[in-house]
mmCIF file of C-alpha atoms and ligand atoms in Angstrom:
data_model
loop_
_atom_site.group_PDB
_atom_site.id
_atom_site.type_symbol
_atom_site.label_atom_id
_atom_site.label_comp_id
_atom_site.label_asym_id
_atom_site.label_seq_id
_atom_site.Cartn_x
_atom_site.Cartn_y
_atom_site.Cartn_z
ATOM 1 C CA UNK A 1 7.069 4.624 -63.590
ATOM 2 C CA UNK A 2 10.074 2.917 -61.998
ATOM 3 C CA UNK A 3 9.605 -0.599 -63.355
ATOM 4 C CA UNK A 4 11.315 -2.130 -60.319
ATOM 5 C CA UNK A 5 13.396 -5.161 -61.254
ATOM 6 C CA UNK A 6 13.695 -8.442 -59.338
ATOM 7 C CA UNK A 7 15.909 -7.979 -56.300
ATOM 8 C CA UNK A 8 16.484 -4.268 -56.983
ATOM 9 C CA UNK A 9 16.503 -1.682 -54.233
ATOM 10 C CA UNK A 10 13.736 0.913 -54.451
ATOM 11 C CA UNK A 11 14.327 4.264 -52.751
ATOM 12 C CA UNK A 12 11.265 6.454 -52.172
ATOM 13 C CA UNK A 13 11.692 10.156 -51.381
ATOM 14 C CA UNK A 14 8.548 11.652 -49.877
ATOM 15 C CA UNK A 15 7.078 14.091 -47.392
ATOM 16 C CA UNK A 16 5.732 12.559 -44.179
ATOM 17 C CA UNK A 17 2.235 13.872 -44.906
ATOM 18 C CA UNK A 18 2.056 11.464 -47.878
ATOM 19 C CA UNK A 19 2.726 8.368 -45.743
ATOM 20 C CA UNK A 20 -0.490 6.591 -46.777
ATOM 21 C CA UNK A 21 0.385 6.720 -50.457
ATOM 22 C CA UNK A 22 4.006 5.859 -49.709
ATOM 23 C CA UNK A 23 2.914 2.775 -47.758
ATOM 24 C CA UNK A 24 0.970 1.622 -50.816
ATOM 25 C CA UNK A 25 4.117 2.144 -52.916
ATOM 26 C CA UNK A 26 6.221 0.163 -50.427
ATOM 27 C CA UNK A 27 3.794 -2.738 -50.707
ATOM 28 C CA UNK A 28 3.672 -2.528 -54.522
ATOM 29 C CA UNK A 29 7.451 -2.217 -54.676
ATOM 30 C CA UNK A 30 7.909 -5.503 -52.843
ATOM 31 C CA UNK A 31 5.173 -7.147 -54.908
ATOM 32 C CA UNK A 32 7.037 -6.052 -58.050
ATOM 33 C CA UNK A 33 10.111 -7.900 -56.744
ATOM 34 C CA UNK A 34 12.123 -5.212 -54.954
ATOM 35 C CA UNK A 35 14.890 -6.657 -52.779
ATOM 36 C CA UNK A 36 14.544 -3.726 -50.394
ATOM 37 C CA UNK A 37 12.322 -0.654 -50.256
ATOM 38 C CA UNK A 38 13.873 2.245 -48.397
ATOM 39 C CA UNK A 39 12.026 5.507 -47.681
ATOM 40 C CA UNK A 40 13.704 8.868 -47.153
ATOM 41 C CA UNK A 41 11.102 10.886 -45.272
ATOM 42 C CA UNK A 42 11.209 14.647 -45.350
ATOM 43 C CA UNK A 43 8.907 17.336 -44.003
ATOM 44 C CA UNK A 44 8.098 20.675 -45.574
ATOM 45 C CA UNK A 45 7.370 22.063 -42.139
ATOM 46 C CA UNK A 46 10.836 21.076 -40.904
ATOM 47 C CA UNK A 47 12.472 22.424 -44.063
ATOM 48 C CA UNK A 48 10.792 25.789 -43.616
ATOM 49 C CA UNK A 49 11.649 25.977 -39.923
ATOM 50 C CA UNK A 50 15.271 25.096 -40.658
ATOM 51 C CA UNK A 51 15.454 28.013 -43.102
ATOM 52 C CA UNK A 52 13.768 30.308 -40.575
ATOM 53 C CA UNK A 53 15.838 29.484 -37.531
ATOM 54 C CA UNK A 54 19.159 27.963 -38.555
ATOM 55 C CA UNK A 55 22.155 30.103 -39.424
ATOM 56 C CA UNK A 56 23.337 29.930 -43.018
ATOM 57 C CA UNK A 57 26.566 28.402 -41.772
ATOM 58 C CA UNK A 58 24.756 25.630 -39.905
ATOM 59 C CA UNK A 59 22.427 24.986 -42.853
ATOM 60 C CA UNK A 60 25.385 24.605 -45.192
ATOM 61 C CA UNK A 61 27.106 22.102 -42.924
ATOM 62 C CA UNK A 62 25.523 19.131 -44.686
ATOM 63 C CA UNK A 63 26.133 15.863 -42.853
ATOM 64 C CA UNK A 64 28.245 13.349 -44.733
ATOM 65 C CA UNK A 65 25.838 10.524 -43.901
ATOM 66 C CA UNK A 66 23.142 12.038 -46.133
ATOM 67 C CA UNK A 67 25.620 11.734 -49.021
ATOM 68 C CA UNK A 68 26.728 8.250 -48.016
ATOM 69 C CA UNK A 69 23.145 7.022 -47.769
ATOM 70 C CA UNK A 70 22.434 7.977 -51.371
ATOM 71 C CA UNK A 71 25.830 6.762 -52.609
ATOM 72 C CA UNK A 72 25.188 3.396 -50.944
ATOM 73 C CA UNK A 73 21.814 2.984 -52.675
ATOM 74 C CA UNK A 74 23.266 3.987 -56.042
ATOM 75 C CA UNK A 75 26.173 1.564 -55.659
ATOM 76 C CA UNK A 76 23.548 -1.122 -55.127
ATOM 77 C CA UNK A 77 21.949 -0.143 -58.438
ATOM 78 C CA UNK A 78 18.751 1.220 -56.912
ATOM 79 C CA UNK A 79 15.827 2.945 -58.591
ATOM 80 C CA UNK A 80 14.225 6.119 -57.232
ATOM 81 C CA UNK A 81 10.603 7.133 -56.791
ATOM 82 C CA UNK A 82 10.119 10.802 -55.940
ATOM 83 C CA UNK A 83 6.695 11.673 -54.569
ATOM 84 C CA UNK A 84 6.085 15.416 -54.773
ATOM 85 C CA UNK A 85 3.276 17.427 -53.193
ATOM 86 C CA UNK A 86 5.101 20.665 -52.394
ATOM 87 C CA UNK A 87 3.355 23.881 -51.436
ATOM 88 C CA UNK A 88 4.128 26.499 -54.096
ATOM 89 C CA UNK A 89 5.724 29.573 -52.569
ATOM 90 C CA UNK A 90 6.517 27.776 -49.296
ATOM 91 C CA UNK A 91 9.753 29.720 -48.876
ATOM 92 C CA UNK A 92 8.516 33.036 -50.238
ATOM 93 C CA UNK A 93 9.384 34.928 -47.035
ATOM 94 C CA UNK A 94 12.814 33.368 -46.611
ATOM 95 C CA UNK A 95 15.888 35.379 -47.513
ATOM 96 C CA UNK A 96 16.778 34.408 -51.098
ATOM 97 C CA UNK A 97 20.504 34.549 -50.355
ATOM 98 C CA UNK A 98 20.117 31.971 -47.602
ATOM 99 C CA UNK A 99 18.263 29.612 -49.941
ATOM 100 C CA UNK A 100 20.869 30.188 -52.644
ATOM 101 C CA UNK A 101 23.741 29.519 -50.230
ATOM 102 C CA UNK A 102 22.234 26.235 -49.096
ATOM 103 C CA UNK A 103 21.294 25.072 -52.580
ATOM 104 C CA UNK A 104 24.726 25.883 -54.005
ATOM 105 C CA UNK A 105 26.406 23.972 -51.185
ATOM 106 C CA UNK A 106 24.040 21.014 -51.560
ATOM 107 C CA UNK A 107 24.478 21.079 -55.344
ATOM 108 C CA UNK A 108 28.261 20.887 -55.000
ATOM 109 C CA UNK A 109 28.124 18.233 -52.332
ATOM 110 C CA UNK A 110 25.824 15.904 -54.251
ATOM 111 C CA UNK A 111 27.189 16.600 -57.732
ATOM 112 C CA UNK A 112 29.193 13.334 -57.973
ATOM 113 C CA UNK A 113 25.924 11.458 -57.451
ATOM 114 C CA UNK A 114 23.932 13.378 -60.091
ATOM 115 C CA UNK A 115 25.111 11.401 -63.115
ATOM 116 C CA UNK A 116 23.299 8.310 -61.868
ATOM 117 C CA UNK A 117 19.875 9.686 -62.705
ATOM 118 C CA UNK A 118 20.917 12.281 -65.306
ATOM 119 C CA UNK A 119 22.464 9.529 -67.453
ATOM 120 C CA UNK A 120 19.804 6.913 -66.601
ATOM 121 C CA UNK A 121 22.201 4.523 -64.862
ATOM 122 C CA UNK A 122 19.202 3.446 -62.834
ATOM 123 C CA UNK A 123 15.456 3.993 -63.245
ATOM 124 C CA UNK A 124 13.760 6.968 -61.614
ATOM 125 C CA UNK A 125 10.311 8.435 -61.633
ATOM 126 C CA UNK A 126 8.606 11.555 -60.311
ATOM 127 C CA UNK A 127 4.915 11.412 -59.424
ATOM 128 C CA UNK A 128 2.682 13.895 -57.639
ATOM 129 C CA UNK A 129 0.080 13.857 -54.894
ATOM 130 C CA UNK A 130 -2.224 16.696 -53.874
ATOM 131 C CA UNK A 131 -1.522 18.499 -50.614
ATOM 132 C CA UNK A 132 -3.689 21.107 -48.921
ATOM 133 C CA UNK A 133 -1.158 23.885 -49.446
ATOM 134 C CA UNK A 134 -0.837 23.054 -53.114
ATOM 135 C CA UNK A 135 -4.594 22.629 -53.682
ATOM 136 C CA UNK A 136 -5.310 25.991 -52.029
ATOM 137 C CA UNK A 137 -2.826 27.692 -54.333
ATOM 138 C CA UNK A 138 -4.267 26.104 -57.498
ATOM 139 C CA UNK A 139 -7.931 26.570 -56.536
ATOM 140 C CA UNK A 140 -7.970 29.613 -54.227
ATOM 141 C CA UNK A 141 -11.750 30.123 -54.460
ATOM 142 C CA UNK A 142 -12.782 26.627 -53.385
ATOM 143 C CA UNK A 143 -13.087 25.307 -49.871
ATOM 144 C CA UNK A 144 -10.268 22.979 -49.005
ATOM 145 C CA UNK A 145 -12.107 19.700 -49.548
ATOM 146 C CA UNK A 146 -13.307 20.692 -53.011
ATOM 147 C CA UNK A 147 -9.868 22.002 -53.885
ATOM 148 C CA UNK A 148 -8.238 18.716 -52.860
ATOM 149 C CA UNK A 149 -10.753 16.772 -54.892
ATOM 150 C CA UNK A 150 -10.252 19.020 -57.919
ATOM 151 C CA UNK A 151 -6.486 18.620 -57.707
ATOM 152 C CA UNK A 152 -6.806 14.841 -57.391
ATOM 153 C CA UNK A 153 -8.954 14.855 -60.492
ATOM 154 C CA UNK A 154 -6.514 17.035 -62.430
ATOM 155 C CA UNK A 155 -3.552 14.862 -61.465
ATOM 156 C CA UNK A 156 -5.304 11.614 -62.340
ATOM 157 C CA UNK A 157 -6.449 13.020 -65.700
ATOM 158 C CA UNK A 158 -2.910 14.201 -66.437
ATOM 159 C CA UNK A 159 -1.446 10.762 -65.722
ATOM 160 C CA UNK A 160 -4.179 9.015 -67.741
ATOM 161 C CA UNK A 161 -5.869 7.181 -64.899
ATOM 162 C CA UNK A 162 -9.632 6.835 -64.822
ATOM 163 C CA UNK A 163 -11.940 4.364 -63.145
ATOM 164 C CA UNK A 164 -12.712 2.543 -66.362
ATOM 165 C CA UNK A 165 -9.396 2.455 -68.213
ATOM 166 C CA UNK A 166 -6.259 0.361 -68.089
ATOM 167 C CA UNK A 167 -3.577 2.933 -67.189
ATOM 168 C CA UNK A 168 -0.702 0.634 -68.147
ATOM 169 C CA UNK A 169 -2.141 0.171 -71.649
ATOM 170 C CA UNK A 170 -2.773 3.941 -71.868
ATOM 171 C CA UNK A 171 0.851 4.609 -71.016
ATOM 172 C CA UNK A 172 2.127 2.124 -73.578
ATOM 173 C CA UNK A 173 0.073 3.877 -76.248
ATOM 174 C CA UNK A 174 1.181 7.302 -75.046
ATOM 175 C CA UNK A 175 4.875 6.302 -74.978
ATOM 176 C CA UNK A 176 4.541 5.026 -78.561
ATOM 177 C CA UNK A 177 3.092 8.381 -79.718
ATOM 178 C CA UNK A 178 5.925 10.355 -78.141
ATOM 179 C CA UNK A 179 8.481 7.957 -79.641
ATOM 180 C CA UNK A 180 6.946 8.586 -83.057
ATOM 181 C CA UNK A 181 7.658 12.339 -82.866
ATOM 182 C CA UNK A 182 11.163 11.680 -81.560
ATOM 183 C CA UNK A 183 11.819 9.463 -84.566
ATOM 184 C CA UNK A 184 10.531 12.041 -87.059
ATOM 185 C CA UNK A 185 12.589 14.812 -85.421
ATOM 186 C CA UNK A 186 15.686 12.603 -85.331
ATOM 187 C CA UNK A 187 15.269 11.794 -89.024
ATOM 188 C CA UNK A 188 15.177 15.512 -89.943
ATOM 189 C CA UNK A 189 18.396 16.030 -87.940
ATOM 190 C CA UNK A 190 17.795 19.805 -87.734
ATOM 191 C CA UNK A 191 20.695 22.195 -87.374
ATOM 192 C CA UNK A 192 18.505 24.648 -85.489
ATOM 193 C CA UNK A 193 14.975 25.506 -84.418
ATOM 194 C CA UNK A 194 13.441 28.943 -84.794
ATOM 195 C CA UNK A 195 10.658 29.924 -82.365
ATOM 196 C CA UNK A 196 8.346 32.892 -82.920
ATOM 197 C CA UNK A 197 5.142 34.177 -81.365
ATOM 198 C CA UNK A 198 3.148 37.369 -80.830
ATOM 199 C CA UNK A 199 4.449 37.900 -77.284
ATOM 200 C CA UNK A 200 7.877 38.751 -78.629
ATOM 201 C CA UNK A 201 9.621 35.401 -78.572
ATOM 202 C CA UNK A 202 12.033 35.283 -81.505
ATOM 203 C CA UNK A 203 14.636 32.710 -80.625
ATOM 204 C CA UNK A 204 17.019 30.477 -82.543
ATOM 205 C CA UNK A 205 18.181 27.336 -80.776
ATOM 206 C CA UNK A 206 20.997 25.433 -82.445
ATOM 207 C CA UNK A 207 21.098 21.723 -81.617
ATOM 208 C CA UNK A 208 24.300 19.791 -80.943
ATOM 209 C CA UNK A 209 25.712 17.563 -83.689
ATOM 210 C CA UNK A 210 24.488 13.963 -83.403
ATOM 211 C CA UNK A 211 21.662 15.044 -81.103
ATOM 212 C CA UNK A 212 18.935 12.642 -80.062
ATOM 213 C CA UNK A 213 15.335 13.669 -79.414
ATOM 214 C CA UNK A 214 13.985 11.823 -76.387
ATOM 215 C CA UNK A 215 10.695 11.687 -74.546
ATOM 216 C CA UNK A 216 8.210 9.413 -72.873
ATOM 217 C CA UNK A 217 9.858 6.275 -71.605
ATOM 218 C CA UNK A 218 13.606 5.823 -71.242
ATOM 219 C CA UNK A 219 15.868 2.808 -70.989
ATOM 220 C CA UNK A 220 18.164 2.481 -67.973
ATOM 221 C CA UNK A 221 21.645 0.938 -68.168
ATOM 222 C CA UNK A 222 20.190 -2.301 -66.767
ATOM 223 C CA UNK A 223 17.774 -2.478 -69.717
ATOM 224 C CA UNK A 224 14.649 -1.584 -67.722
ATOM 225 C CA UNK A 225 12.189 0.706 -69.496
ATOM 226 C CA UNK A 226 10.852 3.424 -67.210
ATOM 227 C CA UNK A 227 8.890 6.687 -67.245
ATOM 228 C CA UNK A 228 10.953 9.362 -65.457
ATOM 229 C CA UNK A 229 8.068 11.837 -65.369
ATOM 230 C CA UNK A 230 4.411 11.117 -64.819
ATOM 231 C CA UNK A 231 2.788 13.020 -66.414
ATOM 232 C CA UNK A 232 4.894 13.673 -69.493
ATOM 233 C CA UNK A 233 4.058 15.079 -72.910
ATOM 234 C CA UNK A 234 7.408 16.346 -74.119
ATOM 235 C CA UNK A 235 9.938 15.607 -76.837
ATOM 236 C CA UNK A 236 13.213 17.153 -75.729
ATOM 237 C CA UNK A 237 16.695 17.671 -77.090
ATOM 238 C CA UNK A 238 20.104 19.204 -76.373
ATOM 239 C CA UNK A 239 20.827 22.795 -77.444
ATOM 240 C CA UNK A 240 24.361 23.600 -78.543
ATOM 241 C CA UNK A 241 25.627 25.550 -75.530
ATOM 242 C CA UNK A 242 26.939 28.508 -77.562
ATOM 243 C CA UNK A 243 24.270 28.445 -80.292
ATOM 244 C CA UNK A 244 21.234 30.164 -78.733
ATOM 245 C CA UNK A 245 20.361 33.678 -79.918
ATOM 246 C CA UNK A 246 17.391 36.020 -79.544
ATOM 247 C CA UNK A 247 14.621 36.728 -77.070
ATOM 248 C CA UNK A 248 12.309 34.385 -75.206
ATOM 249 C CA UNK A 249 9.226 35.498 -73.297
ATOM 250 C CA UNK A 250 7.896 33.086 -70.660
ATOM 251 C CA UNK A 251 4.203 32.175 -70.745
ATOM 252 C CA UNK A 252 3.805 30.670 -67.270
ATOM 253 C CA UNK A 253 5.149 31.666 -63.865
ATOM 254 C CA UNK A 254 8.107 29.703 -62.567
ATOM 255 C CA UNK A 255 8.219 28.347 -59.044
ATOM 256 C CA UNK A 256 11.881 28.513 -57.998
ATOM 257 C CA UNK A 257 13.432 28.228 -54.542
ATOM 258 C CA UNK A 258 9.999 28.760 -53.047
ATOM 259 C CA UNK A 259 9.431 32.011 -54.972
ATOM 260 C CA UNK A 260 7.150 32.605 -57.921
ATOM 261 C CA UNK A 261 8.907 34.320 -60.828
ATOM 262 C CA UNK A 262 6.332 35.834 -63.178
ATOM 263 C CA UNK A 263 6.125 37.884 -66.407
ATOM 264 C CA UNK A 264 9.743 37.253 -67.283
ATOM 265 C CA UNK A 265 11.920 37.286 -70.382
ATOM 266 C CA UNK A 266 15.509 36.675 -71.357
ATOM 267 C CA UNK A 267 17.791 37.646 -74.212
ATOM 268 C CA UNK A 268 20.476 35.195 -75.332
ATOM 269 C CA UNK A 269 23.685 35.900 -77.196
ATOM 270 C CA UNK A 270 25.922 33.031 -78.281
ATOM 271 C CA UNK A 271 24.098 30.831 -75.814
ATOM 272 C CA UNK A 272 24.359 33.071 -72.780
ATOM 273 C CA UNK A 273 21.649 35.110 -71.047
ATOM 274 C CA UNK A 274 22.825 38.702 -71.486
ATOM 275 C CA UNK A 275 19.661 40.531 -70.430
ATOM 276 C CA UNK A 276 16.565 39.585 -68.467
ATOM 277 C CA UNK A 277 13.640 40.976 -66.548
ATOM 278 C CA UNK A 278 10.654 39.865 -64.488
ATOM 279 C CA UNK A 279 7.410 41.479 -63.346
ATOM 280 C CA UNK A 280 7.593 39.525 -60.093
ATOM 281 C CA UNK A 281 10.472 38.088 -58.062
ATOM 282 C CA UNK A 282 13.192 39.241 -60.410
ATOM 283 C CA UNK A 283 15.722 38.553 -57.676
ATOM 284 C CA UNK A 284 14.903 34.837 -57.766
ATOM 285 C CA UNK A 285 15.413 34.894 -61.545
ATOM 286 C CA UNK A 286 18.749 36.629 -61.001
ATOM 287 C CA UNK A 287 19.737 33.934 -58.489
ATOM 288 C CA UNK A 288 18.827 31.235 -60.973
ATOM 289 C CA UNK A 289 20.782 32.789 -63.840
ATOM 290 C CA UNK A 290 23.787 33.539 -61.627
ATOM 291 C CA UNK A 291 23.672 30.218 -59.770
ATOM 292 C CA UNK A 292 26.820 29.047 -61.549
ATOM 293 C CA UNK A 293 28.550 29.427 -64.927
ATOM 294 C CA UNK A 294 26.222 26.984 -66.700
ATOM 295 C CA UNK A 295 22.951 28.312 -65.305
ATOM 296 C CA UNK A 296 23.119 31.242 -67.749
ATOM 297 C CA UNK A 297 23.059 28.749 -70.657
ATOM 298 C CA UNK A 298 20.443 26.286 -71.894
ATOM 299 C CA UNK A 299 20.554 22.545 -71.309
ATOM 300 C CA UNK A 300 17.243 21.518 -72.824
ATOM 301 C CA UNK A 301 14.715 22.466 -75.469
ATOM 302 C CA UNK A 302 11.333 20.707 -75.402
ATOM 303 C CA UNK A 303 8.395 20.638 -77.801
ATOM 304 C CA UNK A 304 4.825 20.116 -76.598
ATOM 305 C CA UNK A 305 1.682 20.771 -78.588
ATOM 306 C CA UNK A 306 -0.510 23.520 -77.135
ATOM 307 C CA UNK A 307 -3.500 21.187 -77.307
ATOM 308 C CA UNK A 308 -2.195 18.774 -74.692
ATOM 309 C CA UNK A 309 -4.328 17.069 -72.004
ATOM 310 C CA UNK A 310 -2.594 19.086 -69.301
ATOM 311 C CA UNK A 311 -2.991 22.411 -71.029
ATOM 312 C CA UNK A 312 -6.619 21.481 -71.811
ATOM 313 C CA UNK A 313 -7.347 21.356 -68.074
ATOM 314 C CA UNK A 314 -6.702 25.113 -68.173
ATOM 315 C CA UNK A 315 -5.112 24.831 -64.755
ATOM 316 C CA UNK A 316 -1.916 26.523 -63.688
ATOM 317 C CA UNK A 317 -0.397 23.934 -61.331
ATOM 318 C CA UNK A 318 2.494 26.040 -59.964
ATOM 319 C CA UNK A 319 4.488 22.833 -60.259
ATOM 320 C CA UNK A 320 7.033 22.218 -63.003
ATOM 321 C CA UNK A 321 6.198 18.529 -63.407
ATOM 322 C CA UNK A 322 2.768 19.584 -64.679
ATOM 323 C CA UNK A 323 3.263 23.060 -66.092
ATOM 324 C CA UNK A 324 6.310 22.048 -68.180
ATOM 325 C CA UNK A 325 4.155 19.419 -69.846
ATOM 326 C CA UNK A 326 1.530 21.952 -70.825
ATOM 327 C CA UNK A 327 3.869 24.022 -72.940
ATOM 328 C CA UNK A 328 7.040 24.192 -74.999
ATOM 329 C CA UNK A 329 9.860 24.822 -72.572
ATOM 330 C CA UNK A 330 13.555 25.470 -72.184
ATOM 331 C CA UNK A 331 15.788 24.644 -69.254
ATOM 332 C CA UNK A 332 18.606 26.710 -67.848
ATOM 333 C CA UNK A 333 21.453 24.529 -66.636
ATOM 334 C CA UNK A 334 22.664 21.010 -67.126
ATOM 335 C CA UNK A 335 21.938 19.089 -70.332
ATOM 336 C CA UNK A 336 20.864 15.449 -70.386
ATOM 337 C CA UNK A 337 23.723 13.265 -71.736
ATOM 338 C CA UNK A 338 21.152 10.943 -73.346
ATOM 339 C CA UNK A 339 20.368 13.734 -75.843
ATOM 340 C CA UNK A 340 23.590 13.168 -77.798
ATOM 341 C CA UNK A 341 24.833 9.943 -79.380
ATOM 342 C CA UNK A 342 27.075 8.075 -76.946
ATOM 343 C CA UNK A 343 26.460 10.782 -74.329
ATOM 344 C CA UNK A 344 25.672 8.521 -71.387
ATOM 345 C CA UNK A 345 29.139 6.946 -71.796
ATOM 346 C CA UNK A 346 30.972 10.295 -72.095
ATOM 347 C CA UNK A 347 32.872 11.930 -69.261
ATOM 348 C CA UNK A 348 32.499 15.634 -68.417
ATOM 349 C CA UNK A 349 35.244 16.748 -70.818
ATOM 350 C CA UNK A 350 33.785 14.797 -73.718
ATOM 351 C CA UNK A 351 30.326 16.246 -73.066
ATOM 352 C CA UNK A 352 31.830 19.717 -72.914
ATOM 353 C CA UNK A 353 33.554 19.109 -76.247
ATOM 354 C CA UNK A 354 30.254 18.338 -78.024
ATOM 355 C CA UNK A 355 28.709 21.534 -76.642
ATOM 356 C CA UNK A 356 26.608 20.102 -73.812
ATOM 357 C CA UNK A 357 25.962 22.572 -71.025
ATOM 358 C CA UNK A 358 27.058 21.657 -67.515
ATOM 359 C CA UNK A 359 25.695 23.118 -64.302
ATOM 360 C CA UNK A 360 24.675 22.038 -60.846
ATOM 361 C CA UNK A 361 21.122 23.063 -61.638
ATOM 362 C CA UNK A 362 18.478 22.321 -64.250
ATOM 363 C CA UNK A 363 15.348 24.493 -64.202
ATOM 364 C CA UNK A 364 12.611 24.355 -66.828
ATOM 365 C CA UNK A 365 10.563 27.381 -67.793
ATOM 366 C CA UNK A 366 7.602 27.575 -70.144
ATOM 367 C CA UNK A 367 7.294 29.681 -73.263
ATOM 368 C CA UNK A 368 4.815 27.824 -75.503
ATOM 369 C CA UNK A 369 1.691 29.642 -76.696
ATOM 370 C CA UNK A 370 -1.407 29.221 -78.832
ATOM 371 C CA UNK A 371 0.274 31.169 -81.662
ATOM 372 C CA UNK A 372 3.741 29.584 -81.472
ATOM 373 C CA UNK A 373 5.441 28.942 -84.815
ATOM 374 C CA UNK A 374 8.476 26.691 -84.912
ATOM 375 C CA UNK A 375 10.590 26.140 -87.983
ATOM 376 C CA UNK A 376 13.276 23.495 -88.228
ATOM 377 C CA UNK A 377 16.280 24.417 -90.342
ATOM 378 C CA UNK A 378 18.234 21.551 -91.869
ATOM 379 C CA UNK A 379 21.980 21.641 -92.503
ATOM 380 C CA UNK A 380 21.438 22.504 -96.180
ATOM 381 C CA UNK A 381 19.178 25.430 -95.223
ATOM 382 C CA UNK A 382 15.864 23.704 -95.954
ATOM 383 C CA UNK A 383 13.153 25.067 -93.668
ATOM 384 C CA UNK A 384 10.572 22.587 -92.362
ATOM 385 C CA UNK A 385 7.491 23.796 -90.434
ATOM 386 C CA UNK A 386 7.511 21.952 -87.093
ATOM 387 C CA UNK A 387 4.778 23.885 -85.211
ATOM 388 C CA UNK A 388 1.997 26.054 -86.554
ATOM 389 C CA UNK A 389 -0.389 27.827 -84.163
ATOM 390 C CA UNK A 390 0.999 26.045 -81.153
ATOM 391 C CA UNK A 391 0.813 22.474 -82.453
ATOM 392 C CA UNK A 392 2.987 19.899 -84.176
ATOM 393 C CA UNK A 393 2.525 19.843 -87.954
ATOM 394 C CA UNK A 394 5.119 17.174 -88.684
HETATM 395 ZN ZN1 ZN B 401 11.647 18.962 -70.276
HETATM 396 ZN ZN1 ZN B 402 13.907 19.769 -67.960
#
């Protein structure tokens, strides 16, 4: 995923429980030529206890050295490997306001460092490992060993690894397929996309001028090709901040700030969420939408065929890395500069001027369905069917 370059620093972010896997990555990192492999260990247990026992004030007093450590690595031109194995709903009993206060403070504090990965200045990749808490949530009826095994299997299938294949070759083929759809979508240069399904989604998403559809592998500023998400199935683009209108109904629950938002919908007017509701954890949805000015606007629209390997597993992972790749999705918050021509070289004001949304957050939610119809509307009004019955027809 990272494609570590000769002499480059590799930073691994991981939970202590995943030390065995991380040690393998350290070894492989050096073998791939890394000049230094540095691991930032965290612990879900410690995170939860900090939320339980620390005052909000103490939590929000984020030590400067945590910022400096990341800034130092980025100045050295590092690449990042994020290993995730989080327990869904870990923070479900923690006061939402406390979580919000900490995350807003952390978001502000680290904002100057965000552009490095958002604009692909260096390579980065997110991969997942099973954990007992996660496996139990995904397979509640199995005993823990079976659940762990089932989650291993699901993860390996999703990232195209089997005992008898060559995963690197599989990924090259997969990247080429995603690039094909990006090229076709870029050639159509749609003004807007119109989504409709039987659940009540009827949404028009205008795309920014000179938009670029991306997906699969990316190229970092240093020329290294990398896969930011493993798995990945999506082709994604930049909505025009003020050009989203209509209603969207989510089709999968959203794990956010340790809560599980379910059965939710939103209505957009001129890009902004003006109405919303949720059957479960509506307060977490409210916190997300009200996080900052930009979190009530979209920063991403992504197309994924309903018949995707991840969706075919039939598993709800309660983890965005997987669930977002099973279904068409939108993201509230920050847009990816790479989704507009010249975007990675633009400053904040220039991005604002083209209609890119800015926010300290970026949260994907899923709304694809078996009966999803998507039409692309060209600048001259020509309507091109993009999805019929949940799948690409381009
Ligand atoms: Zn996406
Ligand atoms: Zn996203």
